[in-house]
Coordinates of C-alpha atoms and ligand atoms in Angstrom, one line a residue:
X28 CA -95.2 51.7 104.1
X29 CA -93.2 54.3 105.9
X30 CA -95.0 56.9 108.5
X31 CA -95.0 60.2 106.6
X32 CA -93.0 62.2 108.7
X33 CA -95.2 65.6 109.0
X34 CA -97.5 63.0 110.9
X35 CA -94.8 61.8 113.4
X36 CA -94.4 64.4 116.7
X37 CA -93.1 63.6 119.9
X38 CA -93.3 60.2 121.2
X39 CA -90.8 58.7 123.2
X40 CA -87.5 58.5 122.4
X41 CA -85.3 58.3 125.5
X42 CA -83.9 55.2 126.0
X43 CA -84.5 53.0 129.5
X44 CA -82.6 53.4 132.5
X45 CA -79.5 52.0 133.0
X46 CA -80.6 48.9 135.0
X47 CA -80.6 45.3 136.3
X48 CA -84.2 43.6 135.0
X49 CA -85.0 40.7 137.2
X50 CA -88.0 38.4 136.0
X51 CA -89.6 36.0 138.6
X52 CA -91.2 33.2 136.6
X53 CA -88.8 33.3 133.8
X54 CA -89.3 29.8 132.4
X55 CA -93.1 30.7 132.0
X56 CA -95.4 31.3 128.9
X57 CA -95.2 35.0 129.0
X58 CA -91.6 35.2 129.5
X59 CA -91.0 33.6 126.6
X60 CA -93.8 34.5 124.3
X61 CA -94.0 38.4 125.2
X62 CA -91.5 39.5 127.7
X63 CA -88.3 38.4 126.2
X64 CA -89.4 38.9 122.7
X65 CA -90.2 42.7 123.8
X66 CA -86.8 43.5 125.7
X67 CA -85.2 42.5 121.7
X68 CA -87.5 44.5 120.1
X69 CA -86.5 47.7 122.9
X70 CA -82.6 46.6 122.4
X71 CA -83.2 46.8 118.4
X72 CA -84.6 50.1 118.8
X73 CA -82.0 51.7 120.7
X74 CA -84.7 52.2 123.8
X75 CA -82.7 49.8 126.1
X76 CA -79.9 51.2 127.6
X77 CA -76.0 50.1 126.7
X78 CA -75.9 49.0 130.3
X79 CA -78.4 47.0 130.7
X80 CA -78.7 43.0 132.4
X81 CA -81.4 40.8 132.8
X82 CA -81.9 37.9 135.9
X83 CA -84.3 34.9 134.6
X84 CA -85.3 33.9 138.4
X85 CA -87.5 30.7 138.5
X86 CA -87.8 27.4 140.8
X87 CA -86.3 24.9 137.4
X88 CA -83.0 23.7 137.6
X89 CA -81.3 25.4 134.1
X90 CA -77.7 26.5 133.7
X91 CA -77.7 30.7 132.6
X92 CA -76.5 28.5 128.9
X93 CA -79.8 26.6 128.7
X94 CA -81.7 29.7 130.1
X95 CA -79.5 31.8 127.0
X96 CA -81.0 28.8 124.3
X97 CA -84.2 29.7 125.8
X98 CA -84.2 33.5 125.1
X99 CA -82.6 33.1 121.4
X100 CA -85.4 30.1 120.6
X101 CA -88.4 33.1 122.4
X102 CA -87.0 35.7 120.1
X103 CA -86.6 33.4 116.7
X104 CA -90.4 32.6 117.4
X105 CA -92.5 35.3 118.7
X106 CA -90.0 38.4 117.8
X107 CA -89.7 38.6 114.2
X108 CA -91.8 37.3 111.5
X109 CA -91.2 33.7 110.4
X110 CA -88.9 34.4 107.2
X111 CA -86.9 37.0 109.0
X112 CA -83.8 36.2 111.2
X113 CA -83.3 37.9 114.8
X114 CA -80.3 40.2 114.2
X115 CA -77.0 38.8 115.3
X116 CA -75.3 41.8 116.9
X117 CA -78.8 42.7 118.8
X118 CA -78.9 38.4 119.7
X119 CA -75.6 38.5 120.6
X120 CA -75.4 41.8 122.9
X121 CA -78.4 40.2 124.9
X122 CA -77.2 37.3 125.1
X123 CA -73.9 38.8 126.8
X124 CA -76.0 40.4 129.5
X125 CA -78.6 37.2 130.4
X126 CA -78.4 35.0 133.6
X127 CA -80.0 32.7 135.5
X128 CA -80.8 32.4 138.7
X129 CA -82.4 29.1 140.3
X130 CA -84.5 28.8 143.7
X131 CA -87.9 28.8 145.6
X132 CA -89.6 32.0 145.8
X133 CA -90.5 31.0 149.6
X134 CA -87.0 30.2 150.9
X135 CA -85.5 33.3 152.0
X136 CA -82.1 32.5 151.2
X137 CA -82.8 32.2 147.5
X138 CA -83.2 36.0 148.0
X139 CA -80.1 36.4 149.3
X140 CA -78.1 34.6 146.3
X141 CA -79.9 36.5 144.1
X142 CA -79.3 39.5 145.7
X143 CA -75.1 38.9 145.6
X144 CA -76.2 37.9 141.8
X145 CA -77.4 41.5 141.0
X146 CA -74.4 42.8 142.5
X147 CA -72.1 40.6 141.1
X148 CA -74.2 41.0 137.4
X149 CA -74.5 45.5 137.8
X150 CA -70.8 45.5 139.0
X151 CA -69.5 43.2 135.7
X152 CA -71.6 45.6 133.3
X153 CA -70.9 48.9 134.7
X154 CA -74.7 49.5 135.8
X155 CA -76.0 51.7 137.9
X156 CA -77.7 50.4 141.3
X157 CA -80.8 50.3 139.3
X158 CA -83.5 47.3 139.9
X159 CA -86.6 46.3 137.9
X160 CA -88.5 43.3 139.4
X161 CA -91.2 42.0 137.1
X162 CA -93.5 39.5 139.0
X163 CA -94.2 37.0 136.2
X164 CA -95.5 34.4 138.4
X165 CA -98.5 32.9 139.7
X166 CA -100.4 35.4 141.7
X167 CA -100.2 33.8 145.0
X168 CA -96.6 34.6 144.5
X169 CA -96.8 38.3 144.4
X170 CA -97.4 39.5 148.5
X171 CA -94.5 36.6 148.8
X172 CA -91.7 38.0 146.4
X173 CA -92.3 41.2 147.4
X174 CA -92.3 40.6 151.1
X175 CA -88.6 38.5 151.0
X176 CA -87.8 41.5 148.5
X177 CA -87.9 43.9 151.3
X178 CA -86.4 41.4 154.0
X179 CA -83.5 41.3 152.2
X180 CA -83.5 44.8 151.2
X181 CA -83.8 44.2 147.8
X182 CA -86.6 47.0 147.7
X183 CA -85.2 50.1 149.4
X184 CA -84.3 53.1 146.9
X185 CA -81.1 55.4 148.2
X186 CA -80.7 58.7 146.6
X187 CA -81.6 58.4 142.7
X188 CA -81.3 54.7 142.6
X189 CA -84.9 53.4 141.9
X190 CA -86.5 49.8 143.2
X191 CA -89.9 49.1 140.9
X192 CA -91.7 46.0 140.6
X193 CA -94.0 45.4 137.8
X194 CA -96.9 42.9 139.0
X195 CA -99.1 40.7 136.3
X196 CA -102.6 40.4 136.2
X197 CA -105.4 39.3 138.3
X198 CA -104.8 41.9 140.7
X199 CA -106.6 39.8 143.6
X200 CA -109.6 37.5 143.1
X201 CA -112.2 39.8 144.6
X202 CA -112.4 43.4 146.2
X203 CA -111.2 42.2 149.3
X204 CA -108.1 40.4 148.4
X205 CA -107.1 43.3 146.0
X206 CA -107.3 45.5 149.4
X207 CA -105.1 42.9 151.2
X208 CA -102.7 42.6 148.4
X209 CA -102.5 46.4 148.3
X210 CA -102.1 46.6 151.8
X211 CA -99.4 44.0 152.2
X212 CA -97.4 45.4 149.3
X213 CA -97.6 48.8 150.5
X214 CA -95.8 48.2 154.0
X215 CA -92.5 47.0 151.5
X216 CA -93.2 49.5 148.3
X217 CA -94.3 53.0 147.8
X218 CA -96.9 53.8 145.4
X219 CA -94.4 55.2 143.0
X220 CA -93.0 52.0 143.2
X221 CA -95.7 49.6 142.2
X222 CA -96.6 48.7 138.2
X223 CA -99.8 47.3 138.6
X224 CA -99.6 46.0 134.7
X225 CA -102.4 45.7 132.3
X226 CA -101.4 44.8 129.0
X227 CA -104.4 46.1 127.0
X228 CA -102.9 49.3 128.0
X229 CA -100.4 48.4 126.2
X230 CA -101.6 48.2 122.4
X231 CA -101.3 51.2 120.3
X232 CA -105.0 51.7 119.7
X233 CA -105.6 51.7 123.1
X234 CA -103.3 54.3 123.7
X235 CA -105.0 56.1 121.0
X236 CA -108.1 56.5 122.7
X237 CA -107.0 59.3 124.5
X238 CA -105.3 60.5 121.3
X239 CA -108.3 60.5 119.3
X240 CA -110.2 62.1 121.9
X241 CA -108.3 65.5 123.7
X242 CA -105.6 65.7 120.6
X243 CA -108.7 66.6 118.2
X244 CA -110.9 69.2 119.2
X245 CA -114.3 68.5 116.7
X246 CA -115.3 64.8 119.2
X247 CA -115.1 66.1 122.5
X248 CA -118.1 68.6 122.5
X249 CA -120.3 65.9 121.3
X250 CA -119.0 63.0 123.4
X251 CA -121.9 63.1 125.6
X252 CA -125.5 61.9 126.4
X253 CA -126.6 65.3 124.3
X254 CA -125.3 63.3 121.3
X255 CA -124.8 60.0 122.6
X256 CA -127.5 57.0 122.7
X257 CA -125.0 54.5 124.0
X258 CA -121.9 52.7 124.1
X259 CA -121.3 49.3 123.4
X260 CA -117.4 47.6 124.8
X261 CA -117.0 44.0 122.7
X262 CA -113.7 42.1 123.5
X263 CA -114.9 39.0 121.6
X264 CA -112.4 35.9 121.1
X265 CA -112.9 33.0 118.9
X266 CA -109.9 30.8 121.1
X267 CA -111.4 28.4 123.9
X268 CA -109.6 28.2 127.0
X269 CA -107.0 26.6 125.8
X270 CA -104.4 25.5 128.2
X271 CA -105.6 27.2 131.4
X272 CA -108.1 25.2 132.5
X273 CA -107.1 25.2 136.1
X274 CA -106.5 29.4 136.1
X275 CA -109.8 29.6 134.3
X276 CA -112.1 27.4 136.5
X277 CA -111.1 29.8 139.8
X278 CA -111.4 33.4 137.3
X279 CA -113.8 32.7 134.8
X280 CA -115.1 35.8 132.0
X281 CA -115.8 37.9 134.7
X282 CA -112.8 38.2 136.6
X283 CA -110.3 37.3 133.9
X284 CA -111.5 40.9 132.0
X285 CA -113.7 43.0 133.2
X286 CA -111.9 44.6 136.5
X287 CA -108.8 44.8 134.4
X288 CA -109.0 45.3 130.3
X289 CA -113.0 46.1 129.8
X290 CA -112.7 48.6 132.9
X291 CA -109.5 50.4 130.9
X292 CA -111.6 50.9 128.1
X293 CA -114.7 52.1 129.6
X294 CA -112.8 54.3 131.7
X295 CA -110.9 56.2 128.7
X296 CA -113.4 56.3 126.3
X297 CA -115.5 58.1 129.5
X298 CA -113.3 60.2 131.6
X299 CA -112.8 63.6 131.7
X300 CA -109.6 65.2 130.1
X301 CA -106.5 65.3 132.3
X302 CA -105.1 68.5 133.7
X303 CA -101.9 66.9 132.1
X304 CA -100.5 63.7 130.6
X305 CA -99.0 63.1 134.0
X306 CA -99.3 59.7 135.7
X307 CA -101.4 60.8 138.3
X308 CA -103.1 63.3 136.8
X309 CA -104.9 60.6 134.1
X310 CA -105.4 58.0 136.6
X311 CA -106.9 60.5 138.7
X312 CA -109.7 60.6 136.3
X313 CA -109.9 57.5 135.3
X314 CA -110.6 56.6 139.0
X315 CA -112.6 59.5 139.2
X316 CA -114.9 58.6 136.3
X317 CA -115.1 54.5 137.7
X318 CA -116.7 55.8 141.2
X319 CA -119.4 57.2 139.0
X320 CA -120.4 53.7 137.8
X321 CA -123.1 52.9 139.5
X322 CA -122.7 50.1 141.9
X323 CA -125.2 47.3 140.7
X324 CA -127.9 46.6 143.3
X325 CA -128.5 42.7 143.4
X326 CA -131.5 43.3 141.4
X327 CA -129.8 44.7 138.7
X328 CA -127.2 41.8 138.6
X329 CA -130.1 39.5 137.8
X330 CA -131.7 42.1 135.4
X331 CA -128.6 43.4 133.9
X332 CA -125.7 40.9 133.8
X333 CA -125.8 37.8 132.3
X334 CA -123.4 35.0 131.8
X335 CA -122.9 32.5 129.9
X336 CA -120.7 28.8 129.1
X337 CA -119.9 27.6 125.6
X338 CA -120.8 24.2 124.3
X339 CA -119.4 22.5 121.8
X340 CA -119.7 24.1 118.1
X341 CA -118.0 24.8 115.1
X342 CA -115.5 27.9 114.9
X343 CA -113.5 28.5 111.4
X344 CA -114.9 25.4 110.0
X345 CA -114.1 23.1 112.5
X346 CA -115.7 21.1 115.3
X347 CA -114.4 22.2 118.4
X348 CA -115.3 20.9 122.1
X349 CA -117.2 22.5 124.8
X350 CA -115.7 24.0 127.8
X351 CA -116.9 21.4 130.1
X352 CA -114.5 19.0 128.0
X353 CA -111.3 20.8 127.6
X354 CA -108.2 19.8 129.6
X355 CA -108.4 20.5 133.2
X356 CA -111.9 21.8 133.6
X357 CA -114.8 19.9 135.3
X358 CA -117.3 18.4 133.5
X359 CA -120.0 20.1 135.6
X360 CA -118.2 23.3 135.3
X361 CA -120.3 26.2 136.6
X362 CA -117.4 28.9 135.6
X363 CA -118.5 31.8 132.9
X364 CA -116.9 31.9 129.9
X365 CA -119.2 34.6 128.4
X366 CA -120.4 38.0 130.3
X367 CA -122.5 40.8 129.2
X368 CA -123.7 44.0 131.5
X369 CA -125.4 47.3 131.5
X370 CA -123.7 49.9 133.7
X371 CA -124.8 53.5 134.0
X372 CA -121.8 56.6 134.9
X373 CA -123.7 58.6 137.3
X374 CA -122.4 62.0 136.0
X375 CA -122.9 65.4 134.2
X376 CA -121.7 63.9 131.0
X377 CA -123.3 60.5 131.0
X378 CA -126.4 60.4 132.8
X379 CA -128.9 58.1 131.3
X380 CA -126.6 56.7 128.5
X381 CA -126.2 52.3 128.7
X382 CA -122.5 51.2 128.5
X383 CA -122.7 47.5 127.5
X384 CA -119.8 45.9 128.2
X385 CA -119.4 42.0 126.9
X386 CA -117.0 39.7 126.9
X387 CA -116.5 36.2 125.9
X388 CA -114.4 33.0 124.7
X389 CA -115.2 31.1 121.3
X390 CA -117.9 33.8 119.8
X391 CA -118.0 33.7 116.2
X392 CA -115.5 36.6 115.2
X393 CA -112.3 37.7 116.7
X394 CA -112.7 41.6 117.8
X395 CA -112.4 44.4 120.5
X396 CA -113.9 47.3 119.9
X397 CA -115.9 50.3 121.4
X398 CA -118.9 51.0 119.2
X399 CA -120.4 54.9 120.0
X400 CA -124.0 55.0 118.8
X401 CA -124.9 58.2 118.6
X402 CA -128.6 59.9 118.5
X403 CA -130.9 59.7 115.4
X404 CA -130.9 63.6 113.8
X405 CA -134.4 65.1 115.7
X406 CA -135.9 65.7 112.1
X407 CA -136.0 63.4 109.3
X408 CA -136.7 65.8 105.9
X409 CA -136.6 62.9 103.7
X410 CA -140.0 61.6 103.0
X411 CA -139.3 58.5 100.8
X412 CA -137.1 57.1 103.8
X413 CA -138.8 56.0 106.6
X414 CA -137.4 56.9 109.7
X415 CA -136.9 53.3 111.1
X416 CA -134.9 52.7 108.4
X417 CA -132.6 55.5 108.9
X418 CA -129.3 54.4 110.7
X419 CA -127.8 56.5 113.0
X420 CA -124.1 57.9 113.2
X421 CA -121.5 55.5 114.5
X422 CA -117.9 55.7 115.5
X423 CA -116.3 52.4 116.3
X424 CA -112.8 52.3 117.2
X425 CA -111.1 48.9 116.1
X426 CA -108.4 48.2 118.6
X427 CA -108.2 44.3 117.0
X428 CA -107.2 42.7 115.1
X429 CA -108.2 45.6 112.7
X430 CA -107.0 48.5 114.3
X431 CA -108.7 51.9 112.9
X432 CA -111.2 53.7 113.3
X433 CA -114.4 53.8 111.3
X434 CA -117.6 56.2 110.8
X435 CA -120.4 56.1 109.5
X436 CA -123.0 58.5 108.1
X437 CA -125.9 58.7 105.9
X438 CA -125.4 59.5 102.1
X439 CA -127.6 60.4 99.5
X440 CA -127.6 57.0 96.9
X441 CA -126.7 58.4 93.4
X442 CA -130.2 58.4 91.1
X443 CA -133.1 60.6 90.2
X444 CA -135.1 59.6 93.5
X445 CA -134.2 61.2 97.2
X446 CA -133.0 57.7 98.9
X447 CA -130.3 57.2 101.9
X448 CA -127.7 54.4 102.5
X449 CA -125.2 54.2 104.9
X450 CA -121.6 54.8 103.8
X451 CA -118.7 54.3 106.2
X452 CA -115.3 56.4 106.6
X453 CA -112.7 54.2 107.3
X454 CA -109.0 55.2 108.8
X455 CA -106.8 51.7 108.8
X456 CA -103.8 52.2 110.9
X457 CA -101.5 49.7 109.3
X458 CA -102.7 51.2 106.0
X459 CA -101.7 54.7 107.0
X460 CA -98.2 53.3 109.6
X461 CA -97.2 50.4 108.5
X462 CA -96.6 48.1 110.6
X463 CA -93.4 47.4 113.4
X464 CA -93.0 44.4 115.6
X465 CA -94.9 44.7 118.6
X466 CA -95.5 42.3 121.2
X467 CA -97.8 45.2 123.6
X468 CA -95.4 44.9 126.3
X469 CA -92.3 47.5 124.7
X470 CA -94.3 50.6 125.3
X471 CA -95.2 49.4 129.1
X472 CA -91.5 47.8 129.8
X473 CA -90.1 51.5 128.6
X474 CA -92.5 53.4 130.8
X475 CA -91.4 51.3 133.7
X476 CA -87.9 51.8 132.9
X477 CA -87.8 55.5 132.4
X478 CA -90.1 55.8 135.2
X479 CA -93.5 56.8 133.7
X480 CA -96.8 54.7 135.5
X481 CA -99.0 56.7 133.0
X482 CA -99.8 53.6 131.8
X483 CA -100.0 51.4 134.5
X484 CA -103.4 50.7 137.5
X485 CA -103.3 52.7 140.9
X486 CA -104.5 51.2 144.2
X487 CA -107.6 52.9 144.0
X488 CA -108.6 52.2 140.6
X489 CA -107.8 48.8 140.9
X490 CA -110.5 48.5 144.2
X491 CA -113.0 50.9 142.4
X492 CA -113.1 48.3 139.9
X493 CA -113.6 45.4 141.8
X494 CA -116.1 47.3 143.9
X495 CA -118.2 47.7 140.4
X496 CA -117.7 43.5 140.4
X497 CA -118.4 42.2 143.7
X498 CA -121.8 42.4 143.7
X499 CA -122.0 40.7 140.8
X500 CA -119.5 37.9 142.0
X501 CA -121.9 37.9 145.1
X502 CA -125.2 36.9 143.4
X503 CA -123.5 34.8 141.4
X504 CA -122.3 32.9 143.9
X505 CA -125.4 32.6 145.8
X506 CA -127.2 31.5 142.3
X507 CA -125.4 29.2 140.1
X508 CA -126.4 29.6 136.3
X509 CA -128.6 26.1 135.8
X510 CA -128.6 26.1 132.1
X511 CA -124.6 26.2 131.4
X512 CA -123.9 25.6 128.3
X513 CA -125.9 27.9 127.0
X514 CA -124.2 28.8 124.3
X515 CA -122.3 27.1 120.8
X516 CA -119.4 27.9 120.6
X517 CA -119.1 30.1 117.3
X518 CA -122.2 31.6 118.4
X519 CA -122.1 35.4 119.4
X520 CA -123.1 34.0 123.1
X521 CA -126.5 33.2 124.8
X522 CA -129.8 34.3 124.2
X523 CA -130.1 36.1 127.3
X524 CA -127.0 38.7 126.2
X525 CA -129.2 40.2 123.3
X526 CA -132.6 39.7 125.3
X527 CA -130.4 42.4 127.7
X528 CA -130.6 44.9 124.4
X529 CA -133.9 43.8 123.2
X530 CA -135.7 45.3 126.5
X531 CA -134.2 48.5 125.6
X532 CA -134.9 48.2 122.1
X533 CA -131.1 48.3 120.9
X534 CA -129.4 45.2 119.4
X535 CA -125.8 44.5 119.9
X536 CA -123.6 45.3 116.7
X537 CA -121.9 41.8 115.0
X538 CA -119.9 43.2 112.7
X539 CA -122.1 46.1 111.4
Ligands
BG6_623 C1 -105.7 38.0 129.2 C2 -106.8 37.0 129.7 O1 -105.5 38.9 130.2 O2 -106.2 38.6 128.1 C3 -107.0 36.0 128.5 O3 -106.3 36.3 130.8 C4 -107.4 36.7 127.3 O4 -108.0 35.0 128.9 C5 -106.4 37.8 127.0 O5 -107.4 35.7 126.2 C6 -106.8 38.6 125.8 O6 -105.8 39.4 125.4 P1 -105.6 39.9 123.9 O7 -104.4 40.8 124.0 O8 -105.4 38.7 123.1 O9 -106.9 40.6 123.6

């Protein structure tokens, strides 16, 4: 289905930069399955400019032919849909403008080679002396990379000529490494500089949020505790840890999605509205918005947290193992793999209302949403419904893998007699958009090409959300969980996440 055009306004259109993108870690997983699969889909929609060249930089010996096999094989499988084939004069321009470039991200003279390399590449292509570094390596890599980036001058910017490095996710492992990081980064990069990337930001529906909420003016006046009873934030997967077993052990639930993806949620479905759709201006609240979480005393990380580990259960149908037995994980694990909280914004508009946030890996259904309960109407005029069975309005955004946006109300039930049901109001967006290729990382690869961190963490939101975790990683750490696992996997996670509802009589919503 085609977007009906009276819908369609604005949006970016302006094509990337002219520039040299350099990828460190280009033989990894998200090279291949998102990165290099995104760049096509930019090149296939005109967004990438004519002059254009991308660096694959990684410690594998590959000639720039094997590293060229690599990109069309990334592109057959995770670009276009199965049936379809890439498009030959889009395959073939990239393909023109790919190289390779071989070394250890410690040795300082690999930065030098590469350096003569992105002269040697802009000069051949007619770019301009435009360079995009996107740190697609381990994290103990990124103070490095950027350190020998500025040794060798590879991260000055003269006159219009931009330097900007995008850097993956986990920001740090705790608030006081995310500080270091920051501060070692900083003495080589300005702000303006840095992508801090988080890919949730990414996703259409995400971006929607703020959409949905300052581009229509009948939610915002009641998109507070007036109207509000509570929020709930569910990114639920039904996948295990699959490969990462040694990245997993040292993150686990808490770290691997909270500071980062659950914290971008909360913080647009809760901020105020921007002075402007600048950068700084919606970060600025977004930051603003995460200092009014209320910092959780260690008495309410044992109240108001809890986590949990998934045993072995049966997802789709199948059997599947426990955590404690997939590849490269102990088998006295004591890492989370579940986590559900209560936090409280300490402000004007949210005072009093729960935000529970939960995430977790093998629950029983696939979904990420934000569910808004709102208040029950203060007077019920229909005697032949008891109150207790009245549900209450609900908005839940779908960001996936539905994305939409549903509501629902009460509704009179056709018949003689007064009785209520609940209907539901459901927008779909593929329904209503159709649907385009999208890996989540064009949007965020455009922004960083044309300049536009909108999208993309600050310093300071980064620490304020590890602030809101550290106490939490400190009890924890002082208290490991006894009872791990204490959960099936294909369960909606441990007994302990809904007891957290249950004392304030609210249930989580499965599905409902
Ligand atoms: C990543 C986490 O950042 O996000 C993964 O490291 C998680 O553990 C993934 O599975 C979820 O992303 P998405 O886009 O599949 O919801």
């Amino acid at each position: 289905m085609s977007t009906p055009t009276h819908l369609v306004s604005g949006g970016q259109s302006r094509a990337g930069d002219s520039c040299v993108m350099i990828i460190f870690g280009a033989t990894g997983d998200l090279t291949r399955r998102k990165l290099l699969p995104a760049l096509y889909n930019l090149a296939k929609a005109k967004l990438l400019s004519r002059k254009f060249a991308l660096i694959g930089a990684a410690f594998d010996q590959l000639s720039s032919e094997a590293f060229r096999e690599h990109l069309v094989e990334a592109i057959r499988t995770y670009a276009t849909d199965e049936a379809e084939e890439p498009d030959a004069e889009v395959l073939a321009w990239f393909e023109r403008r790919m190289y390779y470039a071989q070394g250890d991200f410690r040795d300082p003279e690999f930065y030098w080679r590469l350096k003569e390399l992105c002269t040697e590449v802009s000069g051949k292509n007619g770019i301009e002396d435009n360079y995009f570094y996107y740190l697609a390596t381990a994290p103990n890599f990124f103070g490095e990379i950027i350190r020998q980036l500025g040794q060798a001058g590879m991260a000055t910017e003269e006159g219009d000529h931009w330097r900007r490095v995008i850097i993956e996710k986990p920001f740090g492992h705790d608030l006081e490494s995310a500080k270091q990081l920051n501060a070692e980064i900083k003495q080589v990069l300005r702000e303006r500089q840095i992508y801090r990337i988080d890919h949730y930001l990414g996703k259409e529906t995400v971006q929607n949020i703020l959409v949905f909420r300052f581009a229509n003016s009948i939610f915002e006046p009641i998109w507070n505790r007036r109207y509000i009873d509570h929020v709930q934030i569910t990114a639920a997967e039904t996948v295990g840890v699959e490969q990462r077993g040694s990245y997993y052990e040292n993150a686990g639930a808490l770290r691997d999605m909270v500071p980062n993806h659950l914290f971008q949620l909360l913080s647009l479905t809760t901020m105020e509205p921007p002075v402007s759709f600048a950068a700084n201006a919606v970060r600025d609240e977004q930051t603003k918005v995460l200092r009014a979480v209320q910092i959780p005393t260690p008495e309410d990380v044992l109240s108001k947290t809890t986590r949990g580990q998934y045993g072995e259960g049966v997802i789709d149908g199948e059997p599947v193992p426990g955590y404690r037995s997939e590849p490269n994980v102990a088998s006295d694990s004591k890492t989370e793999t579940f986590v559900a909280m209560r936090m409280m914004i300490d402000n004007w508009r949210w005072a009093d209302v729960p935000f529970y946030l939960r995430t977790g890996k093998r629950l029983a259904r696939r979904t990420t949403e934000i569910a808004i309960q709102f208040r029950r109407a203060p007077l019920v005029l229909f005697r032949n419904t008891a109150i207790d069975q009245l549900r209450t309005n609900r908005l839940v955004i779908y960001l996936q893998p539905n994305e939409g946006i549903s509501l629902q109300f009460g509704a009179k039930v056709p018949g003689p007699v007064m009785k209520l049901g609940t209907v539901k109001m459901d927008f779909d967006y593929e329904d209503y958009f159709g649907s385009t290729p999208n890996t989540g990382y064009e949007r965020l690869l455009l922004d960083c090409m044309t300049g536009d961190a909108t999208l993309f963490q600050r310093a300071d939101m980064v620490e304020a959300g590890w602030c809101l975790i550290q106490p939490v990683l400190d009890v924890w750490k002082a208290l490991p969980p006894r009872s791990f696992p204490n959960y099936a996997a294909g369960s909606w996670g441990p007994r302990e996440a809904d007891e957290l509802l249950e004392r304030d009589g609210r249930h989580w919503i499965n599905g409902g």
